[in-house]
Coordinates of N, CA, C and O in Angstrom, one line a residue:
M1 N 15.1 -3.6 13.0 CA 14.1 -4.6 12.7 C 13.3 -4.9 14.0 O 13.9 -5.0 15.0
P2 N 11.9 -4.9 13.9 CA 11.2 -5.2 15.1 C 11.4 -6.6 15.6 O 11.8 -7.5 14.9
E3 N 11.2 -6.7 16.9 CA 11.3 -8.0 17.5 C 10.2 -8.9 16.9 O 9.1 -8.5 16.8
T4 N 10.6 -10.1 16.6 CA 9.7 -11.0 16.0 C 8.8 -11.7 17.0 O 9.4 -12.5 17.8
P5 N 7.5 -11.4 17.1 CA 6.7 -12.1 18.1 C 6.3 -13.5 17.6 O 6.6 -13.9 16.5
D6 N 5.8 -14.2 18.5 CA 5.3 -15.6 18.1 C 4.3 -15.4 17.0 O 3.4 -14.5 17.1
P7 N 4.3 -16.2 16.0 CA 3.4 -16.1 14.9 C 2.0 -16.4 15.3 O 1.7 -17.5 15.8
T8 N 1.1 -15.5 15.2 CA -0.3 -15.7 15.5 C -1.2 -15.5 14.3 O -2.4 -15.8 14.3
C9 N -0.6 -15.0 13.2 CA -1.4 -14.9 12.0 C -1.2 -16.1 11.1 O -0.1 -16.6 10.9
P10 N -2.3 -16.7 10.7 CA -2.2 -18.0 9.9 C -1.6 -17.8 8.5 O -1.3 -18.8 7.9
L11 N -1.5 -16.6 8.0 CA -1.0 -16.4 6.7 C 0.5 -16.2 6.7 O 1.1 -15.6 7.6
P12 N 1.2 -16.6 5.6 CA 2.6 -16.3 5.5 C 2.8 -14.8 5.2 O 1.8 -14.1 4.7
R13 N 4.0 -14.2 5.5 CA 4.2 -12.8 5.4 C 3.8 -12.3 4.0 O 3.2 -11.2 3.8
D14 N 4.3 -13.0 2.9 CA 4.0 -12.5 1.6 C 2.5 -12.5 1.3 O 2.0 -11.6 0.5
A15 N 1.7 -13.4 1.8 CA 0.3 -13.4 1.6 C -0.4 -12.3 2.3 O -1.3 -11.7 1.8
V16 N 0.2 -11.9 3.5 CA -0.3 -10.7 4.2 C -0.1 -9.5 3.4 O -1.0 -8.6 3.2
V17 N 1.1 -9.3 2.8 CA 1.4 -8.2 2.0 C 0.4 -8.2 0.8 O -0.2 -7.1 0.4
D18 N 0.3 -9.3 0.1 CA -0.5 -9.4 -1.1 C -2.0 -9.0 -0.8 O -2.6 -8.3 -1.5
R19 N -2.5 -9.4 0.4 CA -3.9 -9.2 0.7 C -4.2 -7.8 1.2 O -5.2 -7.3 1.0
Y20 N -3.2 -7.2 2.0 CA -3.6 -6.0 2.7 C -2.8 -4.8 2.3 O -3.1 -3.7 2.8
F21 N -1.8 -4.9 1.5 CA -0.9 -3.7 1.2 C -1.7 -2.6 0.6 O -1.6 -1.4 1.1
L22 N -2.6 -2.8 -0.4 CA -3.3 -1.7 -1.1 C -4.2 -0.9 -0.1 O -4.3 0.3 -0.1
E23 N -4.9 -1.7 0.7 CA -5.8 -1.1 1.7 C -5.0 -0.2 2.7 O -5.4 1.0 2.9
H24 N -3.8 -0.6 3.1 CA -3.1 0.2 4.1 C -2.3 1.3 3.4 O -2.0 2.3 4.0
R25 N -1.9 1.1 2.2 CA -1.3 2.2 1.4 C -2.3 3.4 1.3 O -1.9 4.5 1.5
A26 N -3.5 3.1 1.1 CA -4.6 4.1 1.0 C -4.7 4.9 2.3 O -4.9 6.1 2.4
K27 N -4.7 4.1 3.4 CA -4.8 4.7 4.7 C -3.6 5.6 5.0 O -3.8 6.7 5.6
L28 N -2.5 5.2 4.7 CA -1.3 6.0 4.9 C -1.3 7.3 4.1 O -1.0 8.4 4.6
L29 N -1.8 7.2 2.8 CA -2.0 8.4 2.0 C -3.0 9.3 2.6 O -2.9 10.6 2.5
D30 N -4.1 8.8 3.2 CA -5.1 9.6 3.9 C -4.4 10.4 5.1 O -4.7 11.6 5.2
V31 N -3.5 9.8 5.8 CA -2.8 10.5 6.9 C -1.9 11.6 6.4 O -1.9 12.7 6.9
A32 N -1.2 11.2 5.3 CA -0.3 12.2 4.7 C -1.1 13.4 4.2 O -0.7 14.6 4.3
A33 N -2.2 13.1 3.5 CA -3.1 14.2 3.0 C -3.6 15.1 4.2 O -3.7 16.3 4.1
F34 N -4.0 14.5 5.3 CA -4.4 15.2 6.4 C -3.3 16.2 7.0 O -3.6 17.4 7.2
L35 N -2.1 15.6 7.1 CA -1.0 16.4 7.6 C -0.7 17.6 6.6 O -0.4 18.7 7.0
D36 N -0.7 17.3 5.3 CA -0.5 18.3 4.3 C -1.6 19.4 4.4 O -1.3 20.6 4.3
R37 N -2.8 19.0 4.6 CA -3.9 19.9 4.7 C -3.7 20.8 5.9 O -4.0 22.0 5.9
L38 N -3.2 20.3 7.0 CA -2.9 21.1 8.2 C -1.8 22.1 7.9 O -2.0 23.3 8.3
D39 N -0.8 21.7 7.2 CA 0.3 22.6 6.8 C -0.2 23.7 5.9 O 0.3 24.8 6.0
R40 N -1.2 23.5 5.1 CA -1.7 24.5 4.1 C -2.8 25.3 4.7 O -3.3 26.3 4.1
S41 N -3.3 25.0 5.9 CA -4.4 25.7 6.5 C -4.0 27.1 7.0 O -2.8 27.4 7.1
Q42 N -5.0 27.9 7.3 CA -4.8 29.2 7.8 C -4.2 29.0 9.2 O -4.7 28.2 10.0
A43 N -3.2 29.7 9.5 CA -2.5 29.7 10.8 C -2.2 28.2 11.2 O -2.7 27.7 12.2
P44 N -1.4 27.5 10.4 CA -1.1 26.1 10.6 C -0.5 25.9 12.0 O -0.6 24.8 12.5
E45 N 0.2 26.8 12.5 CA 0.9 26.7 13.8 C -0.1 26.5 15.0 O 0.2 25.9 16.0
A46 N -1.4 26.9 14.7 CA -2.4 26.8 15.8 C -2.7 25.3 16.0 O -3.0 24.9 17.1
A47 N -2.6 24.5 15.0 CA -2.8 23.0 15.1 C -1.8 22.3 16.0 O -2.0 21.3 16.5
D48 N -0.6 23.0 16.1 CA 0.5 22.3 16.9 C 0.1 22.1 18.3 O 0.6 21.3 19.0
D49 N -0.8 23.0 18.8 CA -1.3 22.9 20.2 C -2.5 22.0 20.4 O -3.0 21.8 21.5
D50 N -3.1 21.5 19.3 CA -4.3 20.7 19.4 C -3.9 19.3 19.9 O -3.0 18.6 19.4
F51 N -4.6 18.9 21.0 CA -4.3 17.6 21.6 C -4.5 16.4 20.6 O -3.8 15.4 20.7
R52 N -5.4 16.6 19.7 CA -5.6 15.5 18.7 C -4.5 15.4 17.7 O -4.0 14.3 17.4
V53 N -4.0 16.5 17.3 CA -2.8 16.5 16.4 C -1.6 16.0 17.1 O -0.8 15.2 16.6
E54 N -1.4 16.5 18.3 CA -0.3 16.0 19.1 C -0.3 14.5 19.3 O 0.7 13.8 19.2
A55 N -1.5 13.9 19.6 CA -1.7 12.5 19.7 C -1.4 11.8 18.4 O -0.7 10.7 18.4
M56 N -1.8 12.3 17.3 CA -1.5 11.7 16.0 C 0.0 11.7 15.7 O 0.5 10.7 15.2
Q57 N 0.7 12.8 16.0 CA 2.1 12.9 15.8 C 2.8 11.8 16.7 O 3.8 11.2 16.2
R58 N 2.4 11.7 17.9 CA 3.0 10.7 18.8 C 2.7 9.3 18.3 O 3.5 8.4 18.4
A59 N 1.5 9.1 17.7 CA 1.1 7.8 17.2 C 2.0 7.4 16.0 O 2.4 6.3 15.8
I60 N 2.3 8.4 15.1 CA 3.1 8.2 14.0 C 4.5 7.8 14.4 O 5.2 6.9 13.8
E61 N 5.0 8.4 15.5 CA 6.3 7.9 16.1 C 6.3 6.5 16.5 O 7.2 5.7 16.3
L62 N 5.1 6.1 17.1 CA 5.0 4.7 17.5 C 5.0 3.7 16.3 O 5.5 2.6 16.4
L63 N 4.5 4.2 15.2 CA 4.4 3.3 14.0 C 5.8 2.9 13.5 O 6.0 1.8 13.0
V64 N 6.8 3.8 13.7 CA 8.1 3.5 13.1 C 9.2 3.2 14.2 O 10.3 3.1 13.9
D65 N 8.8 3.0 15.4 CA 9.8 2.7 16.5 C 10.2 1.3 16.5 O 11.1 1.0 17.3
E66 N 9.6 0.4 15.7 CA 10.0 -1.0 15.6 C 10.0 -1.8 16.9 O 10.8 -2.7 17.1
K67 N 9.1 -1.4 17.8 CA 9.0 -2.1 19.1 C 7.8 -3.1 19.1 O 7.6 -3.8 20.1
G68 N 7.0 -3.2 18.1 CA 5.9 -4.2 18.0 C 4.7 -3.7 18.8 O 4.7 -2.6 19.4
D69 N 3.6 -4.5 18.8 CA 2.4 -4.1 19.4 C 1.9 -2.7 19.1 O 1.4 -2.0 20.0
R70 N 2.1 -2.3 17.9 CA 1.8 -0.9 17.5 C 0.4 -0.6 17.7 O 0.0 0.5 18.2
A71 N -0.5 -1.4 17.2 CA -1.9 -1.1 17.3 C -2.4 -0.9 18.8 O -3.1 0.0 19.1
K72 N -1.9 -1.8 19.6 CA -2.2 -1.7 21.0 C -1.7 -0.4 21.7 O -2.4 0.3 22.4
R73 N -0.5 -0.1 21.4 CA 0.1 1.1 22.0 C -0.5 2.3 21.4 O -0.7 3.3 22.2
I74 N -0.9 2.4 20.2 CA -1.5 3.5 19.6 C -3.0 3.7 20.1 O -3.4 4.8 20.5
L75 N -3.7 2.6 20.3 CA -5.0 2.6 20.9 C -4.9 3.1 22.3 O -5.7 4.0 22.7
E76 N -3.9 2.7 23.0 CA -3.8 3.2 24.4 C -3.4 4.7 24.4 O -3.9 5.4 25.3
L77 N -2.6 5.1 23.5 CA -2.3 6.5 23.4 C -3.5 7.4 23.2 O -3.6 8.5 23.7
F78 N -4.4 6.9 22.3 CA -5.6 7.7 22.0 C -6.7 7.6 23.1 O -7.6 8.4 23.2
S79 N -6.6 6.6 24.0 CA -7.6 6.3 25.0 C -7.4 7.0 26.3 O -6.3 7.4 26.7
D80 N -8.6 7.2 27.0 CA -8.6 7.8 28.3 C -8.0 6.8 29.3 O -8.6 5.7 29.4
P81 N -6.9 7.0 29.9 CA -6.3 6.0 30.8 C -6.9 6.0 32.2 O -6.6 5.1 33.0
T82 N -7.8 6.9 32.5 CA -8.4 7.0 33.9 C -9.5 5.9 34.0 O -10.2 5.6 33.1
P83 N -9.6 5.3 35.2 CA -10.5 4.2 35.4 C -12.0 4.7 35.7 O -12.9 3.9 35.5
D84 N -12.1 5.9 36.1 CA -13.5 6.4 36.4 C -14.1 7.1 35.2 O -13.5 7.9 34.5
P85 N -15.4 6.9 35.1 CA -16.1 7.7 34.0 C -16.2 9.2 34.3 O -16.2 9.6 35.5
I86 N -16.2 10.0 33.3 CA -16.3 11.4 33.5 C -17.8 11.8 33.8 O -18.7 11.0 33.4
P87 N -18.0 12.8 34.5 CA -19.4 13.2 34.9 C -20.3 13.5 33.7 O -21.4 13.2 33.7
A88 N -19.7 14.2 32.7 CA -20.5 14.6 31.6 C -19.5 14.7 30.4 O -18.4 15.1 30.5
A89 N -20.0 14.4 29.2 CA -19.2 14.6 28.0 C -19.0 16.1 27.7 O -20.0 16.9 27.9
P90 N -17.8 16.5 27.3 CA -17.6 17.9 27.1 C -18.2 18.4 25.8 O -18.4 19.6 25.6
M91 N -18.6 17.5 24.9 CA -19.3 17.8 23.7 C -20.0 16.6 23.1 O -19.9 15.5 23.6
K92 N -20.8 16.9 22.1 CA -21.5 15.8 21.5 C -20.5 15.0 20.6 O -19.8 15.6 19.8
G93 N -20.5 13.7 20.8 CA -19.6 12.9 19.9 C -18.2 12.8 20.6 O -17.9 13.4 21.6
A94 N -17.4 11.9 20.0 CA -16.1 11.6 20.5 C -15.1 12.6 19.9 O -15.2 13.0 18.8
T95 N -14.0 12.8 20.6 CA -12.9 13.6 20.0 C -11.8 12.7 19.3 O -11.0 13.2 18.6
G96 N -11.8 11.4 19.7 CA -10.8 10.5 19.1 C -9.5 10.5 19.7 O -8.6 9.7 19.3
A97 N -9.3 11.3 20.7 CA -8.0 11.3 21.4 C -8.2 11.8 22.8 O -9.2 12.5 23.1
Y98 N -7.4 11.4 23.8 CA -7.6 11.8 25.2 C -6.9 13.1 25.4 O -5.7 13.3 25.0
K99 N -7.6 14.0 26.0 CA -7.1 15.3 26.4 C -6.9 15.3 27.9 O -7.8 15.2 28.7
E100 N -5.6 15.5 28.3 CA -5.3 15.5 29.7 C -5.9 16.8 30.3 O -5.7 17.9 29.7
P101 N -6.5 16.7 31.4 CA -7.0 17.9 32.1 C -5.9 18.8 32.5 O -4.8 18.3 32.9
K102 N -6.1 20.1 32.5 CA -5.0 21.0 32.9 C -5.2 21.4 34.4 O -6.2 21.3 34.9

């Protein structure tokens, strides 16, 4: 069971479940469908080396580790931890996960 933090949500637990369960159930099904799609893709083992898939797999581990502050820790996992801006973007748009330089 996760450590119980000081209550900062004004709603009781059952009201949080009533209000948000269906929304988050759908998001969880989206993640499951994405992982299933990867498994069914051509050469699915190629995705194992993709830094975005690795980050998602590590994020899923954080979801179930019962240590709290999940959103913060997952956001940090996906974020660039370096303090300096990069000289140029490697591509147009964001990748959604931090790729460590080799």
